PDB file of C-alpha atoms in Angstrom:
ATOM      1  CA  MET A   1     -32.208 -39.767  12.423  1.00 77.00           C
ATOM      2  CA  LYS A   2     -33.715 -39.354  15.877  1.00 77.00           C
ATOM      3  CA  LEU A   3     -34.495 -35.875  17.136  1.00 80.00           C
ATOM      4  CA  THR A   4     -33.652 -34.969  20.721  1.00 78.00           C
ATOM      5  CA  LEU A   5     -37.043 -33.429  21.377  1.00 76.00           C
ATOM      6  CA  GLU A   6     -38.926 -35.220  24.125  1.00 73.00           C
ATOM      7  CA  THR A   7     -42.191 -33.815  25.463  1.00 69.00           C
ATOM      8  CA  GLN A   8     -40.517 -32.538  28.637  1.00 73.00           C
ATOM      9  CA  ILE A   9     -38.522 -30.178  26.395  1.00 85.00           C
ATOM     10  CA  ILE A  10     -41.341 -29.239  23.995  1.00 90.00           C
ATOM     11  CA  PRO A  11     -44.773 -30.078  25.436  1.00 90.00           C
ATOM     12  CA  LYS A  12     -47.443 -31.825  23.390  1.00 92.00           C
ATOM     13  CA  ASN A  13     -49.496 -29.734  20.959  1.00 94.00           C
ATOM     14  CA  ALA A  14     -47.138 -26.770  21.283  1.00 96.00           C
ATOM     15  CA  THR A  15     -46.308 -24.229  18.589  1.00 97.00           C
ATOM     16  CA  VAL A  16     -42.666 -23.974  17.506  1.00 97.00           C
ATOM     17  CA  ILE A  17     -40.774 -21.564  15.256  1.00 98.00           C
ATOM     18  CA  VAL A  18     -38.284 -23.402  13.009  1.00 98.00           C
ATOM     19  CA  GLY A  19     -35.469 -21.521  11.295  1.00 97.00           C
ATOM     20  CA  VAL A  20     -35.341 -22.737   7.669  1.00 97.00           C
ATOM     21  CA  SER A  21     -32.662 -21.594   5.231  1.00 94.00           C
ATOM     22  CA  GLY A  22     -33.579 -24.118   2.549  1.00 96.00           C
ATOM     23  CA  GLY A  23     -30.313 -25.968   3.146  1.00 95.00           C
ATOM     24  CA  ARG A  24     -29.820 -29.639   3.910  1.00 97.00           C
ATOM     25  CA  ASP A  25     -29.803 -29.346   7.713  1.00 97.00           C
ATOM     26  CA  SER A  26     -32.901 -27.194   8.195  1.00 97.00           C
ATOM     27  CA  MET A  27     -34.893 -29.074   5.541  1.00 98.00           C
ATOM     28  CA  SER A  28     -34.129 -32.382   7.261  1.00 97.00           C
ATOM     29  CA  LEU A  29     -35.142 -30.868  10.619  1.00 97.00           C
ATOM     30  CA  VAL A  30     -38.569 -29.803   9.323  1.00 97.00           C
ATOM     31  CA  HIS A  31     -39.071 -33.192   7.628  1.00 97.00           C
ATOM     32  CA  ALA A  32     -38.154 -35.064  10.828  1.00 96.00           C
ATOM     33  CA  LEU A  33     -40.456 -32.866  12.923  1.00 96.00           C
ATOM     34  CA  LEU A  34     -43.362 -33.648  10.611  1.00 96.00           C
ATOM     35  CA  LYS A  35     -42.645 -37.372  10.984  1.00 94.00           C
ATOM     36  CA  GLN A  36     -41.715 -37.599  14.675  1.00 92.00           C
ATOM     37  CA  ARG A  37     -43.723 -34.803  16.345  1.00 92.00           C
ATOM     38  CA  LYS A  38     -47.029 -34.687  14.479  1.00 93.00           C
ATOM     39  CA  ASP A  39     -48.651 -33.011  17.475  1.00 94.00           C
ATOM     40  CA  LEU A  40     -46.680 -29.774  16.989  1.00 95.00           C
ATOM     41  CA  THR A  41     -47.799 -26.675  15.120  1.00 97.00           C
ATOM     42  CA  ILE A  42     -44.744 -25.839  13.007  1.00 98.00           C
ATOM     43  CA  ILE A  43     -44.098 -22.267  11.850  1.00 98.00           C
ATOM     44  CA  PRO A  44     -41.170 -22.238   9.385  1.00 98.00           C
ATOM     45  CA  ALA A  45     -39.242 -18.943   9.366  1.00 97.00           C
ATOM     46  CA  HIS A  46     -36.941 -17.865   6.527  1.00 96.00           C
ATOM     47  CA  LEU A  47     -34.754 -14.768   6.626  1.00 93.00           C
ATOM     48  CA  ASN A  48     -33.739 -13.529   3.174  1.00 92.00           C
ATOM     49  CA  HIS A  49     -30.562 -11.627   4.029  1.00 83.00           C
ATOM     50  CA  GLY A  50     -29.981 -10.646   0.409  1.00 74.00           C
ATOM     51  CA  LEU A  51     -26.231 -11.166   0.737  1.00 72.00           C
ATOM     52  CA  ARG A  52     -25.930 -13.607  -2.178  1.00 77.00           C
ATOM     53  CA  ILE A  53     -27.084 -13.317  -5.776  1.00 82.00           C
ATOM     54  CA  ASP A  54     -29.299 -16.387  -5.382  1.00 86.00           C
ATOM     55  CA  ALA A  55     -30.782 -15.382  -1.997  1.00 87.00           C
ATOM     56  CA  ASP A  56     -34.178 -14.681  -3.595  1.00 91.00           C
ATOM     57  CA  GLU A  57     -34.110 -18.137  -5.196  1.00 94.00           C
ATOM     58  CA  ASP A  58     -33.416 -19.668  -1.762  1.00 94.00           C
ATOM     59  CA  ALA A  59     -36.462 -17.844  -0.397  1.00 94.00           C
ATOM     60  CA  GLU A  60     -38.692 -18.973  -3.289  1.00 96.00           C
ATOM     61  CA  PHE A  61     -37.522 -22.575  -2.894  1.00 96.00           C
ATOM     62  CA  THR A  62     -38.112 -22.557   0.871  1.00 97.00           C
ATOM     63  CA  ILE A  63     -41.598 -21.070   0.607  1.00 97.00           C
ATOM     64  CA  GLY A  64     -42.452 -23.532  -2.167  1.00 97.00           C
ATOM     65  CA  MET A  65     -41.275 -26.561  -0.185  1.00 97.00           C
ATOM     66  CA  MET A  66     -43.061 -25.452   2.985  1.00 97.00           C
ATOM     67  CA  THR A  67     -46.266 -24.982   0.976  1.00 97.00           C
ATOM     68  CA  ARG A  68     -45.788 -28.473  -0.495  1.00 97.00           C
ATOM     69  CA  TRP A  69     -45.496 -29.802   3.055  1.00 97.00           C
ATOM     70  CA  GLU A  70     -48.653 -27.844   3.999  1.00 97.00           C
ATOM     71  CA  LEU A  71     -46.834 -25.354   6.219  1.00 97.00           C
ATOM     72  CA  ASN A  72     -47.184 -21.562   6.143  1.00 96.00           C
ATOM     73  CA  CYS A  73     -43.715 -20.041   5.964  1.00 96.00           C
ATOM     74  CA  GLU A  74     -42.967 -16.653   7.530  1.00 96.00           C
ATOM     75  CA  LEU A  75     -40.539 -14.576   5.442  1.00 96.00           C
ATOM     76  CA  TYR A  76     -38.482 -11.501   6.355  1.00 92.00           C
ATOM     77  CA  LYS A  77     -36.048  -9.501   4.213  1.00 89.00           C
ATOM     78  CA  PRO A  78     -34.193  -6.863   6.274  1.00 84.00           C
ATOM     79  CA  ARG A  79     -32.405  -3.856   4.861  1.00 78.00           C
ATOM     80  CA  ALA A  80     -28.865  -4.721   3.859  1.00 73.00           C
ATOM     81  CA  ALA A  81     -26.105  -4.121   6.401  1.00 64.00           C
ATOM     82  CA  LYS A  82     -24.181  -0.901   5.714  1.00 61.00           C
ATOM     83  CA  ALA A  83     -20.932  -1.878   7.413  1.00 60.00           C
ATOM     84  CA  GLY A  84     -19.386  -4.014  10.139  1.00 61.00           C
ATOM     85  CA  ASN A  85     -19.352  -7.759  10.695  1.00 67.00           C
ATOM     86  CA  ILE A  86     -21.798  -9.132   8.098  1.00 71.00           C
ATOM     87  CA  GLU A  87     -21.934 -12.594   9.693  1.00 72.00           C
ATOM     88  CA  GLU A  88     -22.812 -11.122  13.098  1.00 75.00           C
ATOM     89  CA  TRP A  89     -25.372  -8.792  11.511  1.00 79.00           C
ATOM     90  CA  GLY A  90     -27.043 -11.745   9.788  1.00 78.00           C
ATOM     91  CA  ARG A  91     -27.151 -13.784  12.996  1.00 83.00           C
ATOM     92  CA  ASP A  92     -28.598 -10.884  15.006  1.00 85.00           C
ATOM     93  CA  LYS A  93     -31.278 -10.152  12.396  1.00 87.00           C
ATOM     94  CA  ARG A  94     -32.186 -13.821  12.197  1.00 91.00           C
ATOM     95  CA  TYR A  95     -32.741 -14.178  15.943  1.00 91.00           C
ATOM     96  CA  GLU A  96     -34.583 -10.845  16.165  1.00 93.00           C
ATOM     97  CA  PHE A  97     -36.958 -12.180  13.509  1.00 94.00           C
ATOM     98  CA  PHE A  98     -37.379 -15.542  15.241  1.00 96.00           C
ATOM     99  CA  THR A  99     -38.027 -13.884  18.615  1.00 96.00           C
ATOM    100  CA  LYS A 100     -40.723 -11.600  17.179  1.00 96.00           C
ATOM    101  CA  LEU A 101     -42.414 -14.590  15.567  1.00 97.00           C
ATOM    102  CA  ALA A 102     -42.276 -16.553  18.816  1.00 96.00           C
ATOM    103  CA  LYS A 103     -44.166 -13.736  20.563  1.00 96.00           C
ATOM    104  CA  LYS A 104     -46.623 -13.369  17.684  1.00 96.00           C
ATOM    105  CA  HIS A 105     -47.495 -17.080  17.628  1.00 97.00           C
ATOM    106  CA  LYS A 106     -47.028 -17.669  21.380  1.00 96.00           C
ATOM    107  CA  ALA A 107     -44.501 -20.363  20.523  1.00 97.00           C
ATOM    108  CA  ALA A 108     -43.022 -22.690  23.128  1.00 96.00           C
ATOM    109  CA  ALA A 109     -39.592 -22.664  21.457  1.00 96.00           C
ATOM    110  CA  ILE A 110     -37.434 -21.557  18.543  1.00 97.00           C
ATOM    111  CA  LEU A 111     -35.779 -24.547  16.842  1.00 97.00           C
ATOM    112  CA  THR A 112     -32.567 -24.292  14.827  1.00 97.00           C
ATOM    113  CA  ALA A 113     -30.763 -26.973  12.810  1.00 96.00           C
ATOM    114  CA  HIS A 114     -27.273 -26.714  14.316  1.00 96.00           C
ATOM    115  CA  HIS A 115     -25.741 -30.186  14.502  1.00 95.00           C
ATOM    116  CA  GLN A 116     -22.778 -31.943  16.113  1.00 94.00           C
ATOM    117  CA  ASP A 117     -20.266 -30.919  13.445  1.00 94.00           C
ATOM    118  CA  ASP A 118     -21.393 -27.268  13.579  1.00 94.00           C
ATOM    119  CA  ASP A 119     -20.821 -27.380  17.317  1.00 93.00           C
ATOM    120  CA  PHE A 120     -17.320 -28.794  16.938  1.00 92.00           C
ATOM    121  CA  GLU A 121     -16.384 -26.298  14.218  1.00 92.00           C
ATOM    122  CA  SER A 122     -17.507 -23.404  16.411  1.00 89.00           C
ATOM    123  CA  MET A 123     -15.447 -24.678  19.326  1.00 90.00           C
ATOM    124  CA  MET A 124     -12.377 -25.086  17.094  1.00 89.00           C
ATOM    125  CA  LEU A 125     -12.753 -21.547  15.735  1.00 88.00           C
ATOM    126  CA  HIS A 126     -13.060 -20.140  19.250  1.00 84.00           C
ATOM    127  CA  PHE A 127     -10.005 -22.121  20.330  1.00 84.00           C
ATOM    128  CA  LEU A 128      -7.885 -20.953  17.382  1.00 84.00           C
ATOM    129  CA  ARG A 129      -8.902 -17.323  17.915  1.00 79.00           C
ATOM    130  CA  GLY A 130      -7.968 -17.491  21.588  1.00 74.00           C
ATOM    131  CA  THR A 131     -11.024 -18.346  23.643  1.00 75.00           C
ATOM    132  CA  ARG A 132     -11.790 -18.788  27.305  1.00 76.00           C
ATOM    133  CA  VAL A 133     -13.861 -21.542  28.933  1.00 80.00           C
ATOM    134  CA  LYS A 134     -17.093 -20.288  27.376  1.00 78.00           C
ATOM    135  CA  GLY A 135     -15.803 -20.914  23.853  1.00 80.00           C
ATOM    136  CA  LEU A 136     -14.714 -24.459  24.685  1.00 83.00           C
ATOM    137  CA  SER A 137     -18.168 -25.357  25.996  1.00 83.00           C
ATOM    138  CA  GLY A 138     -19.654 -24.961  22.510  1.00 85.00           C
ATOM    139  CA  MET A 139     -23.352 -24.527  21.815  1.00 89.00           C
ATOM    140  CA  GLN A 140     -26.017 -25.279  24.381  1.00 88.00           C
ATOM    141  CA  PHE A 141     -28.776 -27.725  23.493  1.00 90.00           C
ATOM    142  CA  GLN A 142     -31.273 -25.320  25.064  1.00 90.00           C
ATOM    143  CA  ARG A 143     -30.705 -21.653  25.875  1.00 87.00           C
ATOM    144  CA  GLU A 144     -33.783 -19.757  26.976  1.00 88.00           C
ATOM    145  CA  GLU A 145     -36.350 -20.308  24.168  1.00 92.00           C
ATOM    146  CA  ILE A 146     -33.823 -21.606  21.613  1.00 95.00           C
ATOM    147  CA  VAL A 147     -33.598 -25.408  21.213  1.00 96.00           C
ATOM    148  CA  ARG A 148     -31.239 -27.340  18.919  1.00 95.00           C
ATOM    149  CA  PRO A 149     -32.784 -30.809  18.329  1.00 95.00           C
ATOM    150  CA  LEU A 150     -29.950 -31.936  16.002  1.00 95.00           C
ATOM    151  CA  LEU A 151     -27.069 -30.931  18.260  1.00 93.00           C
ATOM    152  CA  TYR A 152     -26.173 -34.565  18.999  1.00 92.00           C
ATOM    153  CA  THR A 153     -26.643 -35.641  15.366  1.00 94.00           C
ATOM    154  CA  SER A 154     -23.647 -35.820  13.019  1.00 93.00           C
ATOM    155  CA  ARG A 155     -23.477 -34.342   9.518  1.00 93.00           C
ATOM    156  CA  ASN A 156     -23.146 -37.892   8.135  1.00 93.00           C
ATOM    157  CA  GLU A 157     -26.399 -38.945   9.817  1.00 95.00           C
ATOM    158  CA  ILE A 158     -28.164 -35.942   8.292  1.00 96.00           C
ATOM    159  CA  ASP A 159     -26.735 -36.762   4.855  1.00 96.00           C
ATOM    160  CA  GLU A 160     -28.021 -40.336   5.140  1.00 96.00           C
ATOM    161  CA  TYR A 161     -31.461 -39.104   6.247  1.00 96.00           C
ATOM    162  CA  VAL A 162     -31.704 -36.653   3.340  1.00 97.00           C
ATOM    163  CA  GLU A 163     -30.697 -39.348   0.845  1.00 96.00           C
ATOM    164  CA  LYS A 164     -33.063 -41.943   2.310  1.00 96.00           C
ATOM    165  CA  HIS A 165     -36.092 -39.635   2.199  1.00 97.00           C
ATOM    166  CA  GLU A 166     -35.058 -37.821  -1.008  1.00 97.00           C
ATOM    167  CA  ILE A 167     -35.439 -34.410   0.616  1.00 97.00           C
ATOM    168  CA  PRO A 168     -34.841 -31.485  -1.777  1.00 97.00           C
ATOM    169  CA  TYR A 169     -32.548 -28.730  -0.531  1.00 96.00           C
ATOM    170  CA  ARG A 170     -30.503 -25.754  -1.674  1.00 94.00           C
ATOM    171  CA  GLU A 171     -26.707 -25.854  -1.646  1.00 90.00           C
ATOM    172  CA  ASP A 172     -24.990 -22.659  -0.517  1.00 84.00           C
ATOM    173  CA  PRO A 173     -22.076 -22.211  -2.978  1.00 81.00           C
ATOM    174  CA  SER A 174     -20.195 -20.067  -0.465  1.00 80.00           C
ATOM    175  CA  ASN A 175     -19.689 -23.196   1.687  1.00 82.00           C
ATOM    176  CA  ALA A 176     -17.005 -24.286  -0.782  1.00 82.00           C
ATOM    177  CA  ASP A 177     -15.103 -20.992  -0.515  1.00 82.00           C
ATOM    178  CA  ASP A 178     -12.063 -21.769   1.641  1.00 87.00           C
ATOM    179  CA  ARG A 179     -11.263 -18.083   2.071  1.00 85.00           C
ATOM    180  CA  PHE A 180     -13.733 -18.167   4.962  1.00 84.00           C
ATOM    181  CA  ALA A 181     -12.184 -19.507   8.170  1.00 86.00           C
ATOM    182  CA  ARG A 182     -15.040 -21.891   9.002  1.00 87.00           C
ATOM    183  CA  ASN A 183     -15.047 -23.364   5.492  1.00 90.00           C
ATOM    184  CA  PHE A 184     -11.275 -23.829   5.490  1.00 93.00           C
ATOM    185  CA  LEU A 185     -11.521 -25.574   8.847  1.00 91.00           C
ATOM    186  CA  ARG A 186     -14.411 -27.781   7.677  1.00 92.00           C
ATOM    187  CA  ASN A 187     -13.055 -28.630   4.232  1.00 92.00           C
ATOM    188  CA  LYS A 188      -9.299 -28.846   4.845  1.00 93.00           C
ATOM    189  CA  ILE A 189      -8.351 -29.198   8.522  1.00 92.00           C
ATOM    190  CA  ILE A 190     -11.039 -31.329  10.188  1.00 91.00           C
ATOM    191  CA  PRO A 191     -10.942 -34.152   7.559  1.00 91.00           C
ATOM    192  CA  VAL A 192      -7.203 -34.550   8.237  1.00 93.00           C
ATOM    193  CA  LEU A 193      -7.760 -34.576  12.008  1.00 90.00           C
ATOM    194  CA  ASN A 194     -10.593 -37.098  11.625  1.00 88.00           C
ATOM    195  CA  HIS A 195      -8.240 -39.374   9.702  1.00 91.00           C
ATOM    196  CA  VAL A 196      -5.988 -39.502  12.778  1.00 92.00           C
ATOM    197  CA  TYR A 197      -8.718 -39.230  15.432  1.00 89.00           C
ATOM    198  CA  PRO A 198     -11.951 -40.750  14.023  1.00 89.00           C
ATOM    199  CA  GLU A 199     -15.279 -39.327  15.244  1.00 87.00           C
ATOM    200  CA  MET A 200     -13.487 -36.455  16.914  1.00 87.00           C
ATOM    201  CA  ALA A 201     -16.599 -34.249  17.134  1.00 89.00           C
ATOM    202  CA  ALA A 202     -18.572 -36.916  19.015  1.00 88.00           C
ATOM    203  CA  LYS A 203     -15.691 -37.521  21.436  1.00 88.00           C
ATOM    204  CA  TRP A 204     -15.305 -33.817  22.132  1.00 86.00           C
ATOM    205  CA  GLN A 205     -19.040 -33.452  22.698  1.00 85.00           C
ATOM    206  CA  GLY A 206     -18.743 -36.055  25.429  1.00 83.00           C
ATOM    207  CA  GLN A 207     -16.595 -33.563  27.367  1.00 84.00           C
ATOM    208  CA  LYS A 208     -19.000 -30.648  26.955  1.00 83.00           C
ATOM    209  CA  GLU A 209     -20.653 -31.011  30.338  1.00 83.00           C
ATOM    210  CA  TYR A 210     -17.334 -30.386  32.064  1.00 87.00           C
ATOM    211  CA  TRP A 211     -16.805 -27.070  30.234  1.00 86.00           C
ATOM    212  CA  LEU A 212     -20.434 -26.031  30.660  1.00 86.00           C
ATOM    213  CA  GLU A 213     -20.335 -26.649  34.406  1.00 89.00           C
ATOM    214  CA  LEU A 214     -17.039 -24.785  34.703  1.00 91.00           C
ATOM    215  CA  GLN A 215     -18.519 -21.819  32.819  1.00 89.00           C
ATOM    216  CA  GLU A 216     -21.583 -21.852  35.087  1.00 91.00           C
ATOM    217  CA  MET A 217     -19.303 -21.766  38.148  1.00 94.00           C
ATOM    218  CA  LEU A 218     -17.412 -18.767  36.734  1.00 94.00           C
ATOM    219  CA  GLU A 219     -20.615 -16.892  35.922  1.00 94.00           C
ATOM    220  CA  THR A 220     -22.094 -17.603  39.351  1.00 96.00           C
ATOM    221  CA  SER A 221     -18.927 -16.382  41.095  1.00 97.00           C
ATOM    222  CA  ALA A 222     -18.791 -13.279  38.882  1.00 96.00           C
ATOM    223  CA  ALA A 223     -22.466 -12.465  39.487  1.00 96.00           C
ATOM    224  CA  VAL A 224     -22.012 -12.757  43.266  1.00 97.00           C
ATOM    225  CA  PHE A 225     -18.964 -10.471  43.082  1.00 97.00           C
ATOM    226  CA  LEU A 226     -20.808  -7.827  41.038  1.00 96.00           C
ATOM    227  CA  GLN A 227     -23.719  -7.931  43.443  1.00 96.00           C
ATOM    228  CA  GLU A 228     -21.387  -7.112  46.325  1.00 96.00           C
ATOM    229  CA  PHE A 229     -18.711  -4.901  44.766  1.00 96.00           C
ATOM    230  CA  LEU A 230     -20.366  -2.996  41.894  1.00 93.00           C
ATOM    231  CA  ASP A 231     -22.239   0.191  42.741  1.00 91.00           C
ATOM    232  CA  LYS A 232     -24.124   1.698  39.796  1.00 85.00           C
ATOM    233  CA  LYS A 233     -23.101   5.224  40.777  1.00 87.00           C
ATOM    234  CA  GLU A 234     -19.672   4.668  42.325  1.00 90.00           C
ATOM    235  CA  GLY A 235     -18.465   1.900  40.013  1.00 92.00           C
ATOM    236  CA  LEU A 236     -16.430  -1.279  40.587  1.00 94.00           C
ATOM    237  CA  HIS A 237     -14.327  -1.801  43.727  1.00 95.00           C
ATOM    238  CA  ARG A 238     -10.777  -2.104  42.363  1.00 94.00           C
ATOM    239  CA  ALA A 239      -9.066  -3.640  45.400  1.00 95.00           C
ATOM    240  CA  ALA A 240     -11.611  -6.468  45.591  1.00 96.00           C
ATOM    241  CA  TYR A 241     -11.392  -6.993  41.824  1.00 96.00           C
ATOM    242  CA  LYS A 242      -7.598  -7.311  41.954  1.00 96.00           C
ATOM    243  CA  GLN A 243      -7.878 -10.192  44.442  1.00 96.00           C
ATOM    244  CA  LEU A 244      -9.785 -12.365  41.964  1.00 96.00           C
ATOM    245  CA  PRO A 245      -8.065 -14.943  39.721  1.00 96.00           C
ATOM    246  CA  PHE A 246      -8.075 -13.897  36.070  1.00 94.00           C
ATOM    247  CA  PRO A 247     -10.792 -16.350  34.852  1.00 93.00           C
ATOM    248  CA  ILE A 248     -13.276 -14.792  37.299  1.00 95.00           C
ATOM    249  CA  ARG A 249     -12.067 -11.238  36.518  1.00 95.00           C
ATOM    250  CA  ALA A 250     -12.642 -11.895  32.813  1.00 92.00           C
ATOM    251  CA  THR A 251     -16.156 -13.180  33.517  1.00 94.00           C
ATOM    252  CA  VAL A 252     -16.874 -10.163  35.754  1.00 94.00           C
ATOM    253  CA  LEU A 253     -15.966  -7.867  32.863  1.00 92.00           C
ATOM    254  CA  GLU A 254     -18.071  -9.881  30.413  1.00 91.00           C
ATOM    255  CA  LEU A 255     -21.150  -9.685  32.669  1.00 93.00           C
ATOM    256  CA  TRP A 256     -20.593  -5.996  33.483  1.00 91.00           C
ATOM    257  CA  TYR A 257     -20.228  -5.116  29.804  1.00 89.00           C
ATOM    258  CA  ARG A 258     -23.310  -7.108  28.807  1.00 88.00           C
ATOM    259  CA  GLU A 259     -25.326  -5.517  31.616  1.00 89.00           C
ATOM    260  CA  SER A 260     -24.263  -1.974  30.688  1.00 86.00           C
ATOM    261  CA  THR A 261     -24.479  -2.246  26.880  1.00 85.00           C
ATOM    262  CA  GLY A 262     -26.649  -5.260  26.055  1.00 82.00           C
ATOM    263  CA  GLU A 263     -23.856  -6.549  23.801  1.00 82.00           C
ATOM    264  CA  ARG A 264     -21.073  -9.145  23.868  1.00 80.00           C
ATOM    265  CA  VAL A 265     -17.450  -8.258  24.612  1.00 81.00           C
ATOM    266  CA  PRO A 266     -15.882  -7.478  21.199  1.00 76.00           C
ATOM    267  CA  ASP A 267     -12.810  -9.705  21.596  1.00 78.00           C
ATOM    268  CA  SER A 268     -10.198 -11.060  24.015  1.00 81.00           C
ATOM    269  CA  THR A 269      -7.773  -8.208  23.283  1.00 84.00           C
ATOM    270  CA  THR A 270     -10.344  -5.642  24.427  1.00 86.00           C
ATOM    271  CA  LEU A 271     -11.097  -7.637  27.572  1.00 87.00           C
ATOM    272  CA  HIS A 272      -7.397  -7.866  28.473  1.00 89.00           C
ATOM    273  CA  ARG A 273      -7.050  -4.108  27.928  1.00 89.00           C
ATOM    274  CA  TRP A 274      -9.878  -3.405  30.383  1.00 90.00           C
ATOM    275  CA  ASP A 275      -8.423  -5.813  32.919  1.00 92.00           C
ATOM    276  CA  GLU A 276      -5.002  -4.180  32.717  1.00 92.00           C
ATOM    277  CA  ALA A 277      -6.540  -0.702  33.077  1.00 90.00           C
ATOM    278  CA  ILE A 278      -8.286  -1.693  36.318  1.00 91.00           C
ATOM    279  CA  ILE A 279      -5.281  -3.537  37.744  1.00 92.00           C
ATOM    280  CA  THR A 280      -2.700  -0.835  36.874  1.00 88.00           C
ATOM    281  CA  PHE A 281      -4.156   2.409  38.170  1.00 77.00           C
ATOM    282  CA  ASN A 282      -3.764   5.550  36.045  1.00 76.00           C
ATOM    283  CA  SER A 283      -6.199   8.342  36.923  1.00 70.00           C
ATOM    284  CA  ARG A 284      -5.405  10.324  33.762  1.00 72.00           C
ATOM    285  CA  LYS A 285      -5.950   7.505  31.313  1.00 74.00           C
ATOM    286  CA  LYS A 286      -9.378   6.743  29.837  1.00 79.00           C
ATOM    287  CA  THR A 287     -10.000   3.353  28.229  1.00 84.00           C
ATOM    288  CA  GLU A 288     -12.749   3.098  25.630  1.00 84.00           C
ATOM    289  CA  TRP A 289     -15.679   1.011  26.885  1.00 82.00           C
ATOM    290  CA  HIS A 290     -18.548   1.300  24.395  1.00 77.00           C
ATOM    291  CA  LYS A 291     -19.137   3.873  21.667  1.00 77.00           C
ATOM    292  CA  LYS A 292     -18.844   7.228  23.503  1.00 80.00           C
ATOM    293  CA  THR A 293     -18.375   5.814  27.014  1.00 81.00           C
ATOM    294  CA  PHE A 294     -15.066   5.197  28.773  1.00 86.00           C
ATOM    295  CA  LEU A 295     -13.659   3.210  31.682  1.00 86.00           C
ATOM    296  CA  THR A 296     -12.072   5.692  34.097  1.00 87.00           C
ATOM    297  CA  MET A 297     -10.116   5.078  37.309  1.00 87.00           C
ATOM    298  CA  SER A 298      -9.888   6.485  40.788  1.00 88.00           C
ATOM    299  CA  LYS A 299      -7.763   4.934  43.533  1.00 88.00           C
ATOM    300  CA  GLU A 300     -10.729   2.924  44.771  1.00 92.00           C
ATOM    301  CA  ARG A 301     -13.081   2.557  41.816  1.00 92.00           C
ATOM    302  CA  ALA A 302     -13.361   1.760  38.118  1.00 90.00           C
ATOM    303  CA  LYS A 303     -16.259   3.630  36.590  1.00 88.00           C
ATOM    304  CA  ILE A 304     -18.068   3.898  33.251  1.00 86.00           C
ATOM    305  CA  GLN A 305     -18.504   7.525  32.092  1.00 81.00           C
TER     306      GLN A 305
END
């Protein structure tokens, strides 16, 4: 199993934070780093989300294995989420933790163990839920400080590597629960599709550059538009907005929302509702934007209040 981690991506003798759950993928990533990039200072990072009964056992196993491999593991156990999307909460807490560690250790990068099949599953989920171009482009190999060295490695290759090197790991029992959409897709749907279209994930990944470049074009066009037609006090110029094709309008709204709230657009339905509100003028109607703020209309402008 060859890591995609040349020195132009991570320079020699750098420090890296590595997200380690104790599962097969992250354990194989740490093992491969120790074999293939001996120059690196590796800081394993484990977030104990406390969402499963055996979460503490996962943490103990991970710390024990990292100690066995002569690595000092950083551990964090956040307060349990009170409500909302648990999966999103876990992801946000994980990356908050990794980012803090990267600053603490002056790390060159944060490495995660997402692989080719994870990438394909994410794209399929986005597609089935009704995505735009961004969802079809999948995960990026490198985004800011986050690097995914296994992104072009299949699950089968990882399995073979783990078996060959007899790497211990923890199995998450929830992965077998087909009530979760990703698990149902992984365990039931994708095997059938692979029977008809072998190596489907690898073939799709070969098209990623097209979707990534298309998304970059949309974001560039949207950023240029916002620079010219969004005034922080007066709001968005409606007439200019209405002249844009919908893919650029959608990206304009995504960038505007992210800039004003620091968060992602909740879903496609919300985005379409905002778009319709701006296109079809109604001065008396307020459309919810974020928490206690609203999107309001005048004849010329759309404004957040």
